[in-house]
Coordinates of C-alpha atoms in Angstrom, one line a residue:
M59 CA 0.2 -0.2 0.0
G60 CA 1.1 3.6 -0.3
T61 CA 2.6 5.9 2.2
K62 CA -0.4 7.6 2.8
K63 CA -2.6 6.7 5.8
L64 CA -6.0 5.7 5.3
T65 CA -9.2 7.2 7.1
P66 CA -10.9 4.6 9.1
L67 CA -14.1 3.8 7.2
S68 CA -17.6 5.3 8.6
N69 CA -20.5 2.4 9.8
R70 CA -22.2 3.1 6.3
E71 CA -18.8 2.7 4.5
T72 CA -18.2 -0.4 6.1
A73 CA -22.0 -1.7 5.6
A74 CA -21.4 -0.8 1.9
F75 CA -18.4 -2.7 1.3
C76 CA -19.7 -6.0 3.4
S77 CA -22.6 -5.9 1.2
Q78 CA -20.7 -5.6 -2.1
M79 CA -18.7 -8.3 -0.8
A80 CA -21.3 -10.5 0.3
I81 CA -23.0 -10.4 -2.9
I82 CA -19.8 -11.3 -4.9
L83 CA -19.1 -14.1 -2.8
K84 CA -22.6 -15.6 -2.9
S85 CA -22.2 -15.4 -6.6
G86 CA -19.3 -17.9 -6.2
I87 CA -16.4 -15.1 -7.2
S88 CA -13.8 -15.4 -5.1
S89 CA -12.5 -12.6 -2.7
I90 CA -9.5 -11.8 -5.0
E91 CA -11.6 -11.7 -8.1
G92 CA -14.2 -9.7 -6.2
V93 CA -11.9 -7.2 -4.9
S94 CA -10.3 -6.7 -8.3
I95 CA -13.8 -6.2 -9.8
M96 CA -14.3 -3.5 -7.2
L97 CA -11.2 -1.8 -7.8
E98 CA -12.3 -1.7 -11.7
D99 CA -15.4 0.0 -10.7
A100 CA -13.8 2.4 -8.2
K101 CA -13.8 6.2 -8.7
E102 CA -12.4 7.9 -5.7
A103 CA -8.9 8.1 -4.9
D104 CA -8.9 7.0 -1.5
E105 CA -11.3 4.2 -2.6
K106 CA -8.9 2.9 -5.4
E107 CA -6.0 3.3 -2.7
L108 CA -7.7 0.8 -0.3
L109 CA -8.8 -1.8 -2.8
S110 CA -5.5 -1.7 -4.3
G111 CA -4.0 -2.5 -1.0
L112 CA -6.4 -5.1 -0.3
H113 CA -5.7 -7.0 -3.9
E114 CA -2.1 -6.8 -3.4
T115 CA -2.1 -8.4 0.0
L116 CA -4.7 -11.1 -1.2
M117 CA -2.3 -11.9 -4.0
N118 CA 0.4 -12.3 -1.6
T119 CA -1.2 -14.1 1.3
G120 CA -4.5 -15.4 -0.5
I121 CA -6.2 -14.7 3.1
F122 CA -8.9 -12.0 2.9
Y123 CA -8.8 -11.4 6.9
E124 CA -5.2 -10.7 6.6
A125 CA -5.6 -8.1 3.7
L126 CA -8.3 -6.2 5.3
K127 CA -6.0 -6.1 8.7
E128 CA -3.5 -4.9 6.9
T129 CA -5.4 -1.7 5.6
G130 CA -6.0 -0.4 8.9
V131 CA -9.4 1.1 8.2
F132 CA -11.6 -1.8 9.4
P133 CA -12.5 -2.2 12.9
D134 CA -11.5 -5.2 15.1
Y135 CA -15.1 -6.7 15.4
L136 CA -15.3 -7.1 11.7
L137 CA -11.9 -8.6 11.3
Y138 CA -12.4 -11.2 14.0
M139 CA -15.9 -12.2 12.4
V140 CA -14.0 -12.3 8.9
Q141 CA -11.6 -14.5 10.4
I142 CA -14.1 -17.0 11.8
G143 CA -16.0 -16.9 8.5
E144 CA -12.8 -17.8 6.6
Q145 CA -12.2 -21.0 9.1
T146 CA -15.7 -22.0 9.0
G147 CA -16.5 -21.3 5.4
K148 CA -19.2 -19.2 5.8
L149 CA -17.8 -15.9 4.4
D150 CA -20.4 -14.9 2.5
E151 CA -22.9 -15.4 5.4
V152 CA -20.8 -13.5 7.8
M153 CA -20.2 -10.4 5.2
E154 CA -23.9 -10.4 4.8
S155 CA -24.6 -10.5 8.4
L156 CA -22.1 -7.8 9.0
A157 CA -23.4 -5.4 6.4
E158 CA -26.6 -5.5 8.0
Y159 CA -25.0 -5.1 11.6
Y160 CA -22.9 -1.9 10.3
E161 CA -26.1 -0.7 8.5
K162 CA -28.2 -0.6 12.0
E163 CA -25.4 1.0 13.8
A164 CA -25.0 3.5 10.7
N165 CA -29.0 4.3 11.2
L166 CA -28.7 4.6 15.2
A167 CA -25.9 7.0 15.1
Q168 CA -28.0 9.1 12.4
T169 CA -31.0 8.9 14.8
I170 CA -29.0 10.1 17.8
K171 CA -27.2 12.6 15.7
N172 CA -30.5 14.2 14.4
A173 CA -32.0 13.9 18.3
V174 CA -29.1 15.9 19.3
T175 CA -28.6 18.6 16.6
Y176 CA -32.1 19.8 16.3
P177 CA -32.3 21.2 20.0
L178 CA -28.5 22.2 19.8
V179 CA -29.7 24.7 16.6
M180 CA -32.7 25.7 18.6
I181 CA -30.7 26.9 21.8
V182 CA -28.2 28.5 19.5
M183 CA -30.8 30.4 17.8
M184 CA -32.6 31.5 21.3
L185 CA -29.4 32.8 22.4
L186 CA -28.9 34.8 19.1
V187 CA -32.4 36.4 19.3
V188 CA -32.0 37.5 23.2
I189 CA -28.4 39.0 22.2
V190 CA -29.7 40.9 19.7
L191 CA -32.7 41.9 21.7
I192 CA -30.8 43.1 24.6
T193 CA -27.7 44.5 22.9
R194 CA -29.1 46.3 20.1
V195 CA -33.0 46.8 20.5
M196 CA -32.9 47.7 24.4
P197 CA -30.6 50.7 23.6
V198 CA -33.1 51.9 21.0
F199 CA -35.7 52.0 23.6
N200 CA -33.4 53.5 26.2
Q201 CA -33.1 56.6 23.8
V202 CA -36.8 56.9 23.3
F203 CA -37.3 56.9 27.0
R204 CA -34.5 59.9 27.3
Q205 CA -36.4 61.5 24.5
L206 CA -39.6 61.5 26.7
G207 CA -37.6 62.7 29.9
S208 CA -37.6 59.4 31.8
E209 CA -35.5 56.4 32.5
M210 CA -35.7 52.5 32.2
T211 CA -36.5 51.0 35.7
G212 CA -36.7 47.6 37.2
I213 CA -36.4 44.6 34.6
S214 CA -36.2 46.7 31.8
H215 CA -33.1 48.4 33.3
A216 CA -31.6 45.0 34.5
I217 CA -31.5 44.1 30.9
L218 CA -30.5 47.1 29.5
S219 CA -27.3 46.9 31.8
A220 CA -26.7 43.4 31.0
G221 CA -26.4 44.3 27.2
E222 CA -24.3 47.1 27.7
F223 CA -22.2 44.7 29.9
M224 CA -22.1 42.3 26.8
N225 CA -21.1 45.2 24.4
R226 CA -18.4 46.4 26.6
Y227 CA -16.8 43.0 26.8
A228 CA -17.8 41.3 23.4
A229 CA -14.8 40.0 23.0
V230 CA -14.3 38.2 26.0
F231 CA -18.1 36.7 25.1
I232 CA -16.9 35.9 21.6
C233 CA -14.2 33.8 23.0
I234 CA -16.3 32.1 25.4
F235 CA -18.9 31.2 22.7
A236 CA -15.9 30.1 20.1
A237 CA -14.6 27.9 23.0
L238 CA -18.1 26.3 23.7
A239 CA -18.5 25.8 20.0
V240 CA -14.9 24.1 19.9
L241 CA -15.8 21.9 23.0
I242 CA -19.1 20.5 21.8
V243 CA -17.2 19.8 18.2
Y244 CA -14.6 17.9 20.4
L245 CA -17.3 16.2 22.5
I246 CA -19.3 15.1 19.5
R247 CA -16.3 14.3 17.0
S248 CA -13.7 12.8 19.0
S249 CA -13.9 9.3 20.8
H250 CA -12.3 10.8 23.9
G251 CA -14.8 13.5 24.1
Q252 CA -17.8 11.2 23.2
K253 CA -16.6 9.1 26.3
L254 CA -16.8 11.8 28.5
F255 CA -20.0 13.0 27.2
R256 CA -21.3 9.7 27.8
S257 CA -20.0 9.4 31.2
F258 CA -21.6 12.8 32.0
L259 CA -24.7 11.7 30.8
D260 CA -24.9 8.6 32.6
K261 CA -24.9 10.7 36.0
F262 CA -28.4 11.4 35.4
R263 CA -31.2 8.6 35.5
S264 CA -33.2 8.9 32.5
T265 CA -30.0 9.6 30.1
R266 CA -28.5 6.5 31.9
S267 CA -31.3 4.5 31.1
F268 CA -31.2 5.5 27.3
S269 CA -27.4 4.6 27.0
E270 CA -28.1 1.1 28.7
N271 CA -30.8 0.4 26.0
I272 CA -28.6 1.6 23.3
A273 CA -25.9 -0.8 24.9
A274 CA -28.4 -3.6 25.0
Y275 CA -29.3 -3.3 21.8
R276 CA -25.5 -3.3 20.3
F277 CA -25.2 -6.4 22.6
S278 CA -28.1 -8.4 21.2
N279 CA -27.1 -7.4 17.7
G280 CA -23.5 -8.8 18.3
M281 CA -24.7 -11.8 19.9
A282 CA -27.0 -12.6 17.2
L283 CA -24.1 -12.3 14.5
T284 CA -21.5 -14.2 16.6
L285 CA -23.8 -16.9 17.6
S286 CA -25.2 -17.6 14.2
S287 CA -21.5 -18.0 13.4
G288 CA -21.1 -21.2 15.6
L289 CA -19.0 -19.7 18.4
T290 CA -19.5 -20.9 21.9
P291 CA -21.2 -18.7 24.2
E292 CA -18.3 -18.0 26.1
E293 CA -16.6 -16.9 22.8
C294 CA -19.5 -14.9 21.7
L295 CA -19.5 -12.8 25.3
N296 CA -15.7 -12.2 24.7
L297 CA -16.2 -11.1 21.2
T298 CA -19.4 -8.9 21.8
V299 CA -18.1 -7.0 25.1
N300 CA -15.8 -5.1 22.8
L301 CA -18.8 -3.3 21.3
I302 CA -20.2 -2.1 24.6
D303 CA -18.7 1.6 25.6
Q304 CA -21.3 2.2 28.3
D305 CA -19.6 1.5 31.6
S306 CA -22.4 0.2 33.8
F307 CA -23.7 -2.0 31.3
R308 CA -20.1 -3.4 30.5
T309 CA -19.7 -4.4 34.1
K310 CA -22.8 -6.3 34.4
L311 CA -21.6 -8.3 30.9
D312 CA -17.9 -8.6 32.7
K313 CA -19.8 -10.5 35.9
C314 CA -21.9 -12.6 33.1
R315 CA -18.9 -13.4 31.3
D316 CA -17.0 -14.6 34.4
A317 CA -20.0 -16.5 35.2
V318 CA -20.5 -18.1 32.0
S319 CA -16.5 -19.1 32.1
Q320 CA -17.0 -21.1 35.2
G321 CA -19.7 -22.9 33.8
D322 CA -23.0 -21.2 34.3
D323 CA -25.6 -21.1 31.6
L324 CA -25.9 -17.9 29.4
C325 CA -29.3 -17.3 29.8
D326 CA -29.3 -17.6 33.6
S327 CA -26.2 -15.3 33.8
L328 CA -27.7 -12.7 31.7
L329 CA -30.6 -12.6 34.0
A330 CA -28.9 -12.6 37.4
N331 CA -26.8 -9.8 36.1
G332 CA -29.5 -7.9 34.8
I333 CA -28.4 -7.8 30.9
F334 CA -32.0 -8.9 30.1
T335 CA -35.2 -8.5 32.2
G336 CA -38.8 -9.4 32.0
I337 CA -40.0 -10.5 28.6
Y338 CA -36.6 -10.3 27.0
A339 CA -35.0 -12.5 29.8
R340 CA -37.7 -15.0 29.1
M341 CA -37.4 -15.0 25.1
A342 CA -33.9 -15.9 25.6
S343 CA -34.1 -18.5 28.0
I344 CA -36.8 -20.5 25.9
A345 CA -34.6 -19.8 22.7
S346 CA -31.3 -21.3 24.6
R347 CA -33.4 -24.3 25.1
T348 CA -34.7 -24.6 21.7
G349 CA -31.4 -24.0 20.0
M350 CA -33.0 -20.6 18.4
L351 CA -31.0 -18.2 20.6
D352 CA -29.5 -16.1 17.6
E353 CA -32.8 -15.8 15.9
V354 CA -34.1 -14.5 19.3
M355 CA -31.3 -12.3 19.9
R356 CA -31.7 -10.5 16.6
K357 CA -35.5 -10.0 17.5
I358 CA -34.3 -8.7 20.9
A359 CA -32.3 -6.4 19.0
S360 CA -35.2 -5.3 16.6
Q361 CA -37.3 -4.4 19.7
Y362 CA -34.3 -2.5 21.5
E363 CA -34.3 -0.4 18.1
D364 CA -37.7 0.4 17.8
D365 CA -37.6 1.4 21.6
I366 CA -34.9 3.8 21.1
D367 CA -36.6 5.1 18.0
S368 CA -39.7 5.9 20.0
R369 CA -37.9 7.6 22.8
L370 CA -35.7 9.8 20.7
S371 CA -39.1 10.5 18.9
A372 CA -40.7 11.5 21.7
V373 CA -37.7 13.6 23.2
I374 CA -37.7 15.5 20.2
A375 CA -41.6 16.1 20.2
T376 CA -41.3 17.3 23.3
V377 CA -38.1 19.5 23.0
E378 CA -39.3 21.4 19.9
P379 CA -42.7 23.1 21.4
T380 CA -40.7 23.8 24.9
L381 CA -37.8 25.4 23.2
V382 CA -40.6 27.5 21.0
I383 CA -42.2 28.4 24.2
I384 CA -39.1 29.1 26.3
L385 CA -38.0 31.7 23.5
S386 CA -41.6 33.2 23.3
V387 CA -41.6 33.8 27.0
I388 CA -38.2 35.3 27.3
V389 CA -38.9 37.5 24.0
G390 CA -42.3 38.5 25.2
V391 CA -40.7 39.5 29.1
I392 CA -38.0 41.6 27.5
L393 CA -40.6 43.3 25.1
L394 CA -43.2 43.9 27.9
S395 CA -40.5 45.2 30.5
V396 CA -40.2 48.1 28.2
M397 CA -43.7 48.4 26.5
L398 CA -45.6 48.6 29.7
P399 CA -43.7 51.6 31.0
L400 CA -43.6 53.2 27.6
M401 CA -47.3 52.7 27.1
G402 CA -47.8 54.5 30.9
I403 CA -45.7 57.5 29.8
M404 CA -47.4 58.1 26.7
T405 CA -50.7 58.1 28.5
G406 CA -49.4 60.4 30.9
L407 CA -48.5 63.2 28.2

């Protein structure tokens, strides 16, 4: 491969790659021929470089897992599953399952991003409206009061003073807002920032519950994929635990993994450690006895996904009118604090 370091693929890009490879392998075409075909169709420079590196390593080793690992752009979970697929002769099925898994991960990430972005945009708009009112509009009203031989008092005077203070130290406030913007980008974009943000949210009961639901969704999805590949429950847990970044849920999984390694039943351990509760625990227990645990895990993941979508939709539906009401009240208070005294002055003239 070239000296340029490739950027790790996003979930959407990973899903697209796995989907193409699944189609190729199910058609009876080898991985080497498949990568060669994809290389011929590639248009972007980064895509060509990635596929060229894959093709070169495949020609040298003949091992698809080694070729993917050499690029450094694929997640460890995918690499491990591809290695299992090659060893068991189920690489086409594994690639198809991985495509579905990373597509769901991409959809989940987009849903969360949309749920966070809208309130942030609304809050920024609220701040801008309020800042314009107190720094630009209030001084105009103050001049009107002075021309009428009066002065602002009470709330209106306090708002005017706040606006004058902000105008006086505008550079400082600009720096503060810029720092906040950088902090928000850091918390959203960087992996370390996302971890810090998740740790902060986990301190609150409602957001912690939501994070645990996301962790349970990822766990169920990962278990469905690994179990369908023929791995033992202990191997499935060892692999799937690496998908979880929620601290409390991961602690439960570690306890569950220790119990299974000591010979305990997987479903009993999941129930005992609070991984699944209620109907989900019962579904997993029945599936374990009937040999359909991978299918049930997939259904549980689907139900968690629907629950997450519903909760996010409910949050957005609540936040939108709430922010509009807050903005309306703030603007109304500012204007009324000026207009009522002004109307009193005009009436007395």
